[in-house]
Tab-separated table of C-alpha atoms in Angstrom:
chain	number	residue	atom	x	y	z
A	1	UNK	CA	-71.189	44.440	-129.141
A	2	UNK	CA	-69.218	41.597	-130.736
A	3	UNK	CA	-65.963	42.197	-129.855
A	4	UNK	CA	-65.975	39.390	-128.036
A	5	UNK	CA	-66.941	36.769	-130.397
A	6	UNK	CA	-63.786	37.989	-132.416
A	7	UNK	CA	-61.663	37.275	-129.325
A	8	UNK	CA	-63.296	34.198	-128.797
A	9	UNK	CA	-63.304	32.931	-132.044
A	10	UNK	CA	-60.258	34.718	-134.033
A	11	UNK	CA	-60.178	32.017	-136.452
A	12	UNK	CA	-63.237	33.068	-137.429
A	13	UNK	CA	-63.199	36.722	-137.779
A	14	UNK	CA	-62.015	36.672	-140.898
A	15	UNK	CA	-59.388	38.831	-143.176
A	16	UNK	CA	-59.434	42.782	-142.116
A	17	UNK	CA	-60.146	43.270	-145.736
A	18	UNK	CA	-61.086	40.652	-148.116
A	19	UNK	CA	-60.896	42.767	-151.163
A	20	UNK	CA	-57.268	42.564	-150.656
A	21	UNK	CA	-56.068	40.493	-148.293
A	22	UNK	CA	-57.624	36.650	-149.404
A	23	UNK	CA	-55.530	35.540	-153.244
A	24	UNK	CA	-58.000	34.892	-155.492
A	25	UNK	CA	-57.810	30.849	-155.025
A	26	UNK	CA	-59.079	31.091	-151.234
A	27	UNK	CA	-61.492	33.796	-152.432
A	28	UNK	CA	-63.097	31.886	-155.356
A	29	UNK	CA	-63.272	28.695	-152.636
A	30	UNK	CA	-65.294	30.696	-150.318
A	31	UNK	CA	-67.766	31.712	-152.911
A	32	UNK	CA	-67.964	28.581	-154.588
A	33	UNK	CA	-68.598	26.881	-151.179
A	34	UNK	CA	-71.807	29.740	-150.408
A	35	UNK	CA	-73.186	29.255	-153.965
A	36	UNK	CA	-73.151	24.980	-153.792
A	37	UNK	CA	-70.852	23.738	-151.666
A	38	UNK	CA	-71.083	23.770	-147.351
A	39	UNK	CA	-69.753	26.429	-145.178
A	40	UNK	CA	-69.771	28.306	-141.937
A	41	UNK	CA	-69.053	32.060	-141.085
A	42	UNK	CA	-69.178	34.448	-137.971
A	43	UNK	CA	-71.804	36.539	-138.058
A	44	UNK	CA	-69.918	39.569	-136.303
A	45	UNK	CA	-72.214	42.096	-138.446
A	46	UNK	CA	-74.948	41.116	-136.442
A	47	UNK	CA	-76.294	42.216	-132.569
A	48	UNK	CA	-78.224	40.348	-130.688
A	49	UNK	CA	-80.826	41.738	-127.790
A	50	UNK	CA	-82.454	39.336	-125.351
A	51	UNK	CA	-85.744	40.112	-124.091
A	52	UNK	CA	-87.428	38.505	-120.763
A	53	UNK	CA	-89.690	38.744	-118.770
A	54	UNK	CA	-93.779	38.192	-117.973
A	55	UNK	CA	-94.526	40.663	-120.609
A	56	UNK	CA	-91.758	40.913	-122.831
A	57	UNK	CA	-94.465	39.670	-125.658
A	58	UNK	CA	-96.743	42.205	-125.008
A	59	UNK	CA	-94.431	45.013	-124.718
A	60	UNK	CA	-92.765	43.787	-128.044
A	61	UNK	CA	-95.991	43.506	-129.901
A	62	UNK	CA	-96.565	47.263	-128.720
A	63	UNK	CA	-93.459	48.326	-130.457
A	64	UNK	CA	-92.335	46.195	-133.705
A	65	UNK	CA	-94.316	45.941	-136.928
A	66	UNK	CA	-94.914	42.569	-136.471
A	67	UNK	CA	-97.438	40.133	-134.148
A	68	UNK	CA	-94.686	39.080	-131.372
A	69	UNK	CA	-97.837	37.768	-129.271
A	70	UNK	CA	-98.441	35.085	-131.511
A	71	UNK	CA	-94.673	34.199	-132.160
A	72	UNK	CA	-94.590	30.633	-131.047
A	73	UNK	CA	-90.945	28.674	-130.886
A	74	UNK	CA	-91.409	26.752	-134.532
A	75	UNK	CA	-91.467	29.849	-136.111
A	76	UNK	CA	-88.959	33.475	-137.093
A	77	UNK	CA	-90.446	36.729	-137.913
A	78	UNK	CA	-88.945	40.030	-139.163
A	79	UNK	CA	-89.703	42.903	-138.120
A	80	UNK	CA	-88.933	46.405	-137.896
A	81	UNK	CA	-88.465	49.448	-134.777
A	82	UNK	CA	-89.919	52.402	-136.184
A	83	UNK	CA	-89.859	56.168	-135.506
A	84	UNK	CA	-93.500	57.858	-134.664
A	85	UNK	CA	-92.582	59.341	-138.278
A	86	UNK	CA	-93.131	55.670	-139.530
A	87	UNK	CA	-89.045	55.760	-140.198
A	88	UNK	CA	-86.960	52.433	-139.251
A	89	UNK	CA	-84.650	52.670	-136.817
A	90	UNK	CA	-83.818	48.990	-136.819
A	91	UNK	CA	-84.826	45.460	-138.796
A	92	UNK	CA	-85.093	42.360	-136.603
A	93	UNK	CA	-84.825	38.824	-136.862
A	94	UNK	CA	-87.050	37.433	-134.126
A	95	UNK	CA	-87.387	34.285	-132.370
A	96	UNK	CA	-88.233	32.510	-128.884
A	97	UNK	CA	-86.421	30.213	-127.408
A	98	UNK	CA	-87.570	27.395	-125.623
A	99	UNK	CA	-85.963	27.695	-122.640
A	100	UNK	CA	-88.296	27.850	-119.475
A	101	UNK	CA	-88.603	31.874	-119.262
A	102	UNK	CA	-89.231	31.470	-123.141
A	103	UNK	CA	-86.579	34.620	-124.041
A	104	UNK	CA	-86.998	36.830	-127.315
A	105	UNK	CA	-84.190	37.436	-129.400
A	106	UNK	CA	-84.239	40.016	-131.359
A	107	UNK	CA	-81.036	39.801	-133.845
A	108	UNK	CA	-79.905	43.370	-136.117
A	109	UNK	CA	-77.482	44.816	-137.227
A	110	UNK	CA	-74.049	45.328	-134.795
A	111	UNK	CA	-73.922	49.276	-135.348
A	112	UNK	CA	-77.270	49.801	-134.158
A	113	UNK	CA	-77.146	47.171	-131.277
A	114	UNK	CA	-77.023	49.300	-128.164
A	115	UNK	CA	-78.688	52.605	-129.312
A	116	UNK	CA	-82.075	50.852	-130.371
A	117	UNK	CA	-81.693	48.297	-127.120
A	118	UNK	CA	-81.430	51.409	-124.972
A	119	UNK	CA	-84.504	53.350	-126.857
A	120	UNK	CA	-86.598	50.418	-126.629
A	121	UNK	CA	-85.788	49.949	-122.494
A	122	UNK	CA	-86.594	53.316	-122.131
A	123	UNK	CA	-90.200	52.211	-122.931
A	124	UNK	CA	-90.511	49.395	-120.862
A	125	UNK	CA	-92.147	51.603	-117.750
A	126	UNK	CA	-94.447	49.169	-115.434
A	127	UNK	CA	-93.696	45.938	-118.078
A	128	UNK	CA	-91.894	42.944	-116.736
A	129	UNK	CA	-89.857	42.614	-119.270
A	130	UNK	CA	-86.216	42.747	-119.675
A	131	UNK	CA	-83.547	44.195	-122.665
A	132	UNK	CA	-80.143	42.844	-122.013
A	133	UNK	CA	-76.869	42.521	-124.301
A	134	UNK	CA	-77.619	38.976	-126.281
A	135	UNK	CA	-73.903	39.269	-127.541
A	136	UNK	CA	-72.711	38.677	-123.921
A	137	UNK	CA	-74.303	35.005	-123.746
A	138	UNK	CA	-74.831	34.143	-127.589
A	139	UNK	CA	-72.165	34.044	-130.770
A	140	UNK	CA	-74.359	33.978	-133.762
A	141	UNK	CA	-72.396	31.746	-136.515
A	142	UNK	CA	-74.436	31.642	-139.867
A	143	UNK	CA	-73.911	27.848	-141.793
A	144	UNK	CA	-75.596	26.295	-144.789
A	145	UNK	CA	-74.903	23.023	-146.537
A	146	UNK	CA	-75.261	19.189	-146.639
A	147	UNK	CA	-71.533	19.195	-144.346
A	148	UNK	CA	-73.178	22.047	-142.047
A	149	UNK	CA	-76.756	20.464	-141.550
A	150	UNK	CA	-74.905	16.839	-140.523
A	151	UNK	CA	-73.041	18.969	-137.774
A	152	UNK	CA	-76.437	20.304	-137.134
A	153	UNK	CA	-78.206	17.457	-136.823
A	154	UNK	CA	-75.897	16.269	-133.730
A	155	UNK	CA	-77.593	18.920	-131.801
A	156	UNK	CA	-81.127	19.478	-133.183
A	157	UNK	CA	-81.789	15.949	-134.540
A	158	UNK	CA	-84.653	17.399	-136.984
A	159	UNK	CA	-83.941	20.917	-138.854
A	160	UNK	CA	-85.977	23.682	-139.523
A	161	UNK	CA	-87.832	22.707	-143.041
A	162	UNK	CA	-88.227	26.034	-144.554
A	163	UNK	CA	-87.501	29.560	-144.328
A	164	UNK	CA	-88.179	31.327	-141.238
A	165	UNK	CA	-88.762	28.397	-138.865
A	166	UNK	CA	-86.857	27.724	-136.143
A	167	UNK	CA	-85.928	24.376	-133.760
A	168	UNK	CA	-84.550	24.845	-130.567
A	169	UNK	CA	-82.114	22.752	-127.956
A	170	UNK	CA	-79.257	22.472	-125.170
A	171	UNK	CA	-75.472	22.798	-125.418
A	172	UNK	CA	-74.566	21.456	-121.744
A	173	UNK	CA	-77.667	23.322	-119.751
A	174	UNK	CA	-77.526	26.652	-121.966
A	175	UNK	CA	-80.616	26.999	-124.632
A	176	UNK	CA	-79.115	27.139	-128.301
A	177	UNK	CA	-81.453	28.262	-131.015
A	178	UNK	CA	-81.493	27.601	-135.026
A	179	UNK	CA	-83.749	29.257	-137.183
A	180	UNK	CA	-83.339	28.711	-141.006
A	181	UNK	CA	-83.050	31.893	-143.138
A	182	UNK	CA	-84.654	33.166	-146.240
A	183	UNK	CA	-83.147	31.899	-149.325
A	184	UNK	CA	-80.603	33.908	-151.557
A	185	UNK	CA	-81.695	34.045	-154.885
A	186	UNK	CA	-78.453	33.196	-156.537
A	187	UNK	CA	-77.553	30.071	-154.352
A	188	UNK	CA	-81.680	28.684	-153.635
A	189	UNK	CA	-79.923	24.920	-153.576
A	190	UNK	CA	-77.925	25.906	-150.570
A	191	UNK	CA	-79.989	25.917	-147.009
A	192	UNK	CA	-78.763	28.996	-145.122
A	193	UNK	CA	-79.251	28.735	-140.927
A	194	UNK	CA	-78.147	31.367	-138.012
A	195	UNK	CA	-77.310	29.509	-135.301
A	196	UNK	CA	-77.393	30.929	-131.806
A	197	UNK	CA	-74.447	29.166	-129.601
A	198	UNK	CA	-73.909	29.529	-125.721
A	199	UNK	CA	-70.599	30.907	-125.751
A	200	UNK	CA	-69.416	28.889	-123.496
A	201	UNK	CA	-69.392	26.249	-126.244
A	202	UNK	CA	-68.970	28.234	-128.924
A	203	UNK	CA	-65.130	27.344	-129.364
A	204	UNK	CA	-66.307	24.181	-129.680
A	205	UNK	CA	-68.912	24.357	-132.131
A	206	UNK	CA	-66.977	26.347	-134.178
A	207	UNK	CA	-64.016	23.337	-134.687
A	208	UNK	CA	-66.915	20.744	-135.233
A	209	UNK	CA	-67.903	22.706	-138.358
A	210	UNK	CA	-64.679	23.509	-139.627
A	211	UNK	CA	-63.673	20.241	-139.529
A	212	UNK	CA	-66.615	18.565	-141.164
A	213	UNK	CA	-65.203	17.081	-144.456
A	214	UNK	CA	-66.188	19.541	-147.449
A	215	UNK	CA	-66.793	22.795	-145.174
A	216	UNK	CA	-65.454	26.037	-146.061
A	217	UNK	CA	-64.549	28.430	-143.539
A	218	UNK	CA	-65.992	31.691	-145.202
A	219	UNK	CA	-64.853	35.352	-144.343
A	220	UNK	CA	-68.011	37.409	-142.617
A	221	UNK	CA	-67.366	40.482	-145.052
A	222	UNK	CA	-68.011	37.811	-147.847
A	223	UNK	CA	-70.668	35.932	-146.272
A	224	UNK	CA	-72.541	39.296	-146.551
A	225	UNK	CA	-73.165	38.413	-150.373
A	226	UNK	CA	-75.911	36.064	-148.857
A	227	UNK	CA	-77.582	38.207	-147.395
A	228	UNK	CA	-77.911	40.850	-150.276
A	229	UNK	CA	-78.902	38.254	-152.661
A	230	UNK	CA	-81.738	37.353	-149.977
A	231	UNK	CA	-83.328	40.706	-151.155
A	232	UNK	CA	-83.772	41.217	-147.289
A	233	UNK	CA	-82.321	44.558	-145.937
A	234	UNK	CA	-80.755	45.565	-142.979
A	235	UNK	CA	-80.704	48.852	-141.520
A	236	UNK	CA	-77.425	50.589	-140.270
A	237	UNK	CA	-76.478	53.604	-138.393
A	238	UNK	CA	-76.030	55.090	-141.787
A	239	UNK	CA	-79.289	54.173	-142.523
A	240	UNK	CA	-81.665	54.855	-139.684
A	241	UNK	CA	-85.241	56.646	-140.014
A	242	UNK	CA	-84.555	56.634	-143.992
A	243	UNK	CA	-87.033	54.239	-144.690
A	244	UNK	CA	-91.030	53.791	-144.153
A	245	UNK	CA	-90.941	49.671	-144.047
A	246	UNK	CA	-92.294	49.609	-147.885
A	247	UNK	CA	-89.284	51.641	-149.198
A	248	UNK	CA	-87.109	48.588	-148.483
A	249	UNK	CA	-89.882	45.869	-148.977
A	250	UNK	CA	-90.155	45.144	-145.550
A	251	UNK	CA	-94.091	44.688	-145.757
A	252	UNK	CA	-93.129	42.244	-149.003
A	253	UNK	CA	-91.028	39.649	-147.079
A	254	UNK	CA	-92.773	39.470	-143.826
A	255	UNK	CA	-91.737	41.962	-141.849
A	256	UNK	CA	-95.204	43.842	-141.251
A	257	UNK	CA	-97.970	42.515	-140.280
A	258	UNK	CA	-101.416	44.932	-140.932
A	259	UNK	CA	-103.982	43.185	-138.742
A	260	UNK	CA	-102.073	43.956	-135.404
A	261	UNK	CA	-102.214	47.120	-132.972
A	262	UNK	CA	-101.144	50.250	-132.770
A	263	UNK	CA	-96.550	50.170	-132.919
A	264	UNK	CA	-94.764	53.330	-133.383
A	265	UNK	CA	-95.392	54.950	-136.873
A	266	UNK	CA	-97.903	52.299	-137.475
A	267	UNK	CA	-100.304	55.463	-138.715
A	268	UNK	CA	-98.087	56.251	-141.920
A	269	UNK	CA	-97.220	52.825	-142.400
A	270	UNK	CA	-100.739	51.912	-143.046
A	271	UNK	CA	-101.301	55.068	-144.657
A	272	UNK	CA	-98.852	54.357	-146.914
A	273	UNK	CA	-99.999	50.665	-147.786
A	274	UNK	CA	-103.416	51.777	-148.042
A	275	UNK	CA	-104.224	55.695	-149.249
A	276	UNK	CA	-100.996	56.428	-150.889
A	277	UNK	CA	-98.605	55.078	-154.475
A	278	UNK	CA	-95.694	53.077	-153.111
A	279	UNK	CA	-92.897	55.082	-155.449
A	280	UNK	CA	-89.430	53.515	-153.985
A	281	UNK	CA	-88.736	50.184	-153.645
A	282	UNK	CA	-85.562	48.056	-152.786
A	283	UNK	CA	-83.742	46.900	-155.901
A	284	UNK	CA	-80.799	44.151	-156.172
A	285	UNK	CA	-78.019	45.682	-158.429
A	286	UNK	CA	-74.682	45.075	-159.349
A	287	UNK	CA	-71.732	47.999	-159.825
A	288	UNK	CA	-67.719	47.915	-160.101
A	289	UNK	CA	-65.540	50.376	-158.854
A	290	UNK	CA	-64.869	50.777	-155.163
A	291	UNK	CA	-66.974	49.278	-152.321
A	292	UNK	CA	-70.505	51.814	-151.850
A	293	UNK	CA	-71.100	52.590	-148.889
A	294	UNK	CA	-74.555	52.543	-146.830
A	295	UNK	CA	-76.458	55.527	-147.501
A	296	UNK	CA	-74.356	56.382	-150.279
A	297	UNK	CA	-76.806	58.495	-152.843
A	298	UNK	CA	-77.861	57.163	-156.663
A	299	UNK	CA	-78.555	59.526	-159.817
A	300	UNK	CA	-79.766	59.219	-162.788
A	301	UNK	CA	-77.119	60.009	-165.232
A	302	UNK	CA	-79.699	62.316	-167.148
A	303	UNK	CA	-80.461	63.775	-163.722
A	304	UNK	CA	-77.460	64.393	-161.456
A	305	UNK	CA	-78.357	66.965	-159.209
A	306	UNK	CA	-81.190	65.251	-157.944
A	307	UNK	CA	-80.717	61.844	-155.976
A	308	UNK	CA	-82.898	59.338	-156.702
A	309	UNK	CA	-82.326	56.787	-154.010
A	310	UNK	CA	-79.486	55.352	-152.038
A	311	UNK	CA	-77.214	52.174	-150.994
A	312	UNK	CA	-78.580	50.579	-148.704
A	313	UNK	CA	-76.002	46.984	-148.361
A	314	UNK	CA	-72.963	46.241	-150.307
A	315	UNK	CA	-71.433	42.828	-150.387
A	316	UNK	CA	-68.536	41.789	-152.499
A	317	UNK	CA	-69.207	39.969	-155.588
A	318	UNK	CA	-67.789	36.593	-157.035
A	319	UNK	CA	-66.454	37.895	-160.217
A	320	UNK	CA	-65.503	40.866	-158.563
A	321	UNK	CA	-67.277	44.807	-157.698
A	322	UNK	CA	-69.894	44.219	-155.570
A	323	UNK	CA	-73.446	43.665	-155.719
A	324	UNK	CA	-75.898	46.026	-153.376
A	325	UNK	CA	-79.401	45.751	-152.381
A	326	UNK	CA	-80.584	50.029	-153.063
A	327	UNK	CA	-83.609	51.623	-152.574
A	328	UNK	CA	-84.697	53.702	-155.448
A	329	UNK	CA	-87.836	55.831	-157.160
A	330	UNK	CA	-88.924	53.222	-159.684
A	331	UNK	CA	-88.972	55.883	-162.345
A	332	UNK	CA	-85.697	55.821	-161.719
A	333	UNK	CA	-85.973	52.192	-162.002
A	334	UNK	CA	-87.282	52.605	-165.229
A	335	UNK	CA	-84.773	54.849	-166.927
A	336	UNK	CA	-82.019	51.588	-166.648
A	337	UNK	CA	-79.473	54.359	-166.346
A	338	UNK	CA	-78.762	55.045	-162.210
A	339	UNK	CA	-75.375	55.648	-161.315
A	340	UNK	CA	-73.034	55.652	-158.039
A	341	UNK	CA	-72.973	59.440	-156.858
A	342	UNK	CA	-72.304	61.178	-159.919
A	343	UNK	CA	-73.447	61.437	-163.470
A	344	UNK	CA	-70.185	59.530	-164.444
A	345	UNK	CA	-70.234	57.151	-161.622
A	346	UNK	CA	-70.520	53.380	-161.937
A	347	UNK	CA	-73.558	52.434	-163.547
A	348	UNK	CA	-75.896	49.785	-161.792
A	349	UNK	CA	-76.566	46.792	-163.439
A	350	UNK	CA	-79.939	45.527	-161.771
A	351	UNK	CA	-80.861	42.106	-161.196
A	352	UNK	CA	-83.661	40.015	-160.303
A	353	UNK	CA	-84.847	40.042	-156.667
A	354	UNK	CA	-85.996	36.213	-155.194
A	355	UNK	CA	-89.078	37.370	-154.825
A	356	UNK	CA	-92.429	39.022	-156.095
A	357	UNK	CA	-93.219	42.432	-155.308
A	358	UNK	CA	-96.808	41.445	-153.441
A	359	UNK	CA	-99.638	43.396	-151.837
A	360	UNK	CA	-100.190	41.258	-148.520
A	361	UNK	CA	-103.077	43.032	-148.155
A	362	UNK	CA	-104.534	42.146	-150.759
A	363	UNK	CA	-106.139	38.236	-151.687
A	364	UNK	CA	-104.759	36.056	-153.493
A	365	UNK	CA	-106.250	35.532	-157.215
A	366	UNK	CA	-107.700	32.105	-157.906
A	367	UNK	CA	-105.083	31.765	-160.802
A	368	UNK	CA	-102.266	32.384	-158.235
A	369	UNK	CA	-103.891	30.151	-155.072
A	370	UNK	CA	-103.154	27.182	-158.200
A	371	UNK	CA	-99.920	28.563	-159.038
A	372	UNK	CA	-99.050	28.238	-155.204
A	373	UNK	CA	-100.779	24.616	-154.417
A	374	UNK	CA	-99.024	23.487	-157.526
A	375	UNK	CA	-95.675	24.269	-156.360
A	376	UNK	CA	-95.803	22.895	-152.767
């Protein structure tokens, strides 16, 4: 897993628990640095499976939720590893490389890493293709900025534009990948990149970016407040086959594609897009007390005995608790009155995602086509 980048990079790993072990001064630094400033963080949450081979695009595309075929190295795509129930077992952040064999990477989260890189080999059968341990290769730092993207630039020269693009060159002889992530809704100013480093070189990268002027080494277990804000979920150990894609808005940020082939559990996926009422959805919250935990259930205080949805990322929060992307029954939604695991738990305090809940099967109205041209 990523053990190693810890060893490797100790100076990045960050406090064992920054709840308690940053003051408040170093704390409020990092945050203020992720909502406008420039910073750089390991991201030792995250696995990393490498994929080559003749057909590791085909044999992809027959298994994720989202066109791999027709992934080309300018671009990122999520996607999701389902059960034949239609139940994630894993959400991916996908890219090629542009390295002569053209490898897939296929980033998740660390805890799943190895079970979901050994289900998918199992599958592979007559394909040439190829599921090894990215980790062992790759450290995955995460950086966003004006002091990150001039450290950037010395590699890349140009930078990937928007969200979910991706530019591509060489440390020494080794590939190195950056693809630009989606934006979190509470720091949209601040560009937000994962940046896939040989690790041969990855002690070195590391001191160019903490050295930039203005940089701000941030804690991984903080830099997770990104990612919640992003509104796009990750799925866990704790987490696995809980979710058909639209429960956690998978299908709403990019991460299914509905014109494509058959996948695992594609049949109730569509089904559920198509024939049935979406009635969960992912929500961004905010809640005090201690840290929730993945999987953790909700209530409704009026309610108790009967969950009505459950944590699905916790991150902590600036002015303290911690906010949490959950999925939850939008009549739940509706009450305004959910709590952590009890009737007299912490109460949720929901916020605005950074994004629209959208059909994408459905077109466009005129009046939002103008909306859309008007803004670019």
């Amino acid at each position: 897993m990523t053990s190693q980048w810890r060893e490797l990079l100790p100076q990045a790993a960050g406090a064992a628990s920054p709840e308690t072990d940053l003051d408040a001064s170093a704390r409020a630094a990092q945050f203020d640095a992720m909502r406008g400033g420039s910073f750089a963080s390991l991201a030792s949450d995250t696995g990393l499976i490498a994929v080559n081979g003749a057909d590791a695009a085909t044999f992809l595309h027959g298994q994720l939720t989202n066109d791999v075929e027709r992934l080309s190295p300018a671009q990122a795509r999520l996607a999701g590893y389902c059960s034949a129930k239609g139940r994630l077992l894993a959400t991916f952040l996908m890219w090629r490389d542009a390295s002569p064999d053209a490898t897939i990477y296929l980033a998740c989260d660390a805890s799943v890493q190895a079970a979901v890189q050994k289900r998918l080999s199992m599958f592979v059968l007559r394909a040439k293709a190829k599921l090894t341990d990215g980790t062992a290769t790759h450290v995955l730092l995460q950086a966003g900025g004006p002091a990150a993207e001039a450290v950037l630039a010395k590699t890349f020269g140009s930078l990937p534009a928007s969200a979910l693009t991706a530019v591509h060159g060489t440390l020494g002889d080794a590939p190195t990948s950056l693809v630009r992530l989606p934006d979190a809704g509470s720091a949209r100013s601040l560009s937000r990149f994962l940046w896939s480093v040989p690790v041969a070189h990855a002690a070195a990268v590391w001191a160019s970016l903490v050295q930039a002027p203005g940089l701000v080494a941030v804690d991984p277990a903080l830099a997770a407040w990104l990612e919640v804000h992003s509104g796009v979920a990750r799925v866990t150990t704790a987490t696995q086959e809980q979710f058909v894609p639209q429960m956690i808005n998978w299908e709403v940020v990019g991460g299914v594609s509905f014109r494509k082939g058959c996948y695992p559990g594609q049949e109730v996926v569509a089904r559920s897009q198509y024939r049935g009422t979406i009635k969960r959805r992912l929500h961004l919250a905010h809640v005090a007390g201690e840290r929730p935990s993945p999987a953790q259930e909700l209530v409704e205080a009026s309610d108790p005995d009967q969950p009505c949805g459950m944590v699905v990322q916790a991150a902590p929060a600036p002015t303290g608790g911690y906010d949490v992307l959950v999925e939850l029954k939008l009549a739940a939604r509706e009450t305004d009155d959910v709590r952590l695991g009890k009737a007299d738990g912490p109460a949720l305090a929901f916020a605005a995602l950074p994004y629209e809940i959208v059909d994408p099967t459905e077109a466009p109205s005129p009046s939002s086509q103008a909306s859309s041209a008007a803004a670019s």
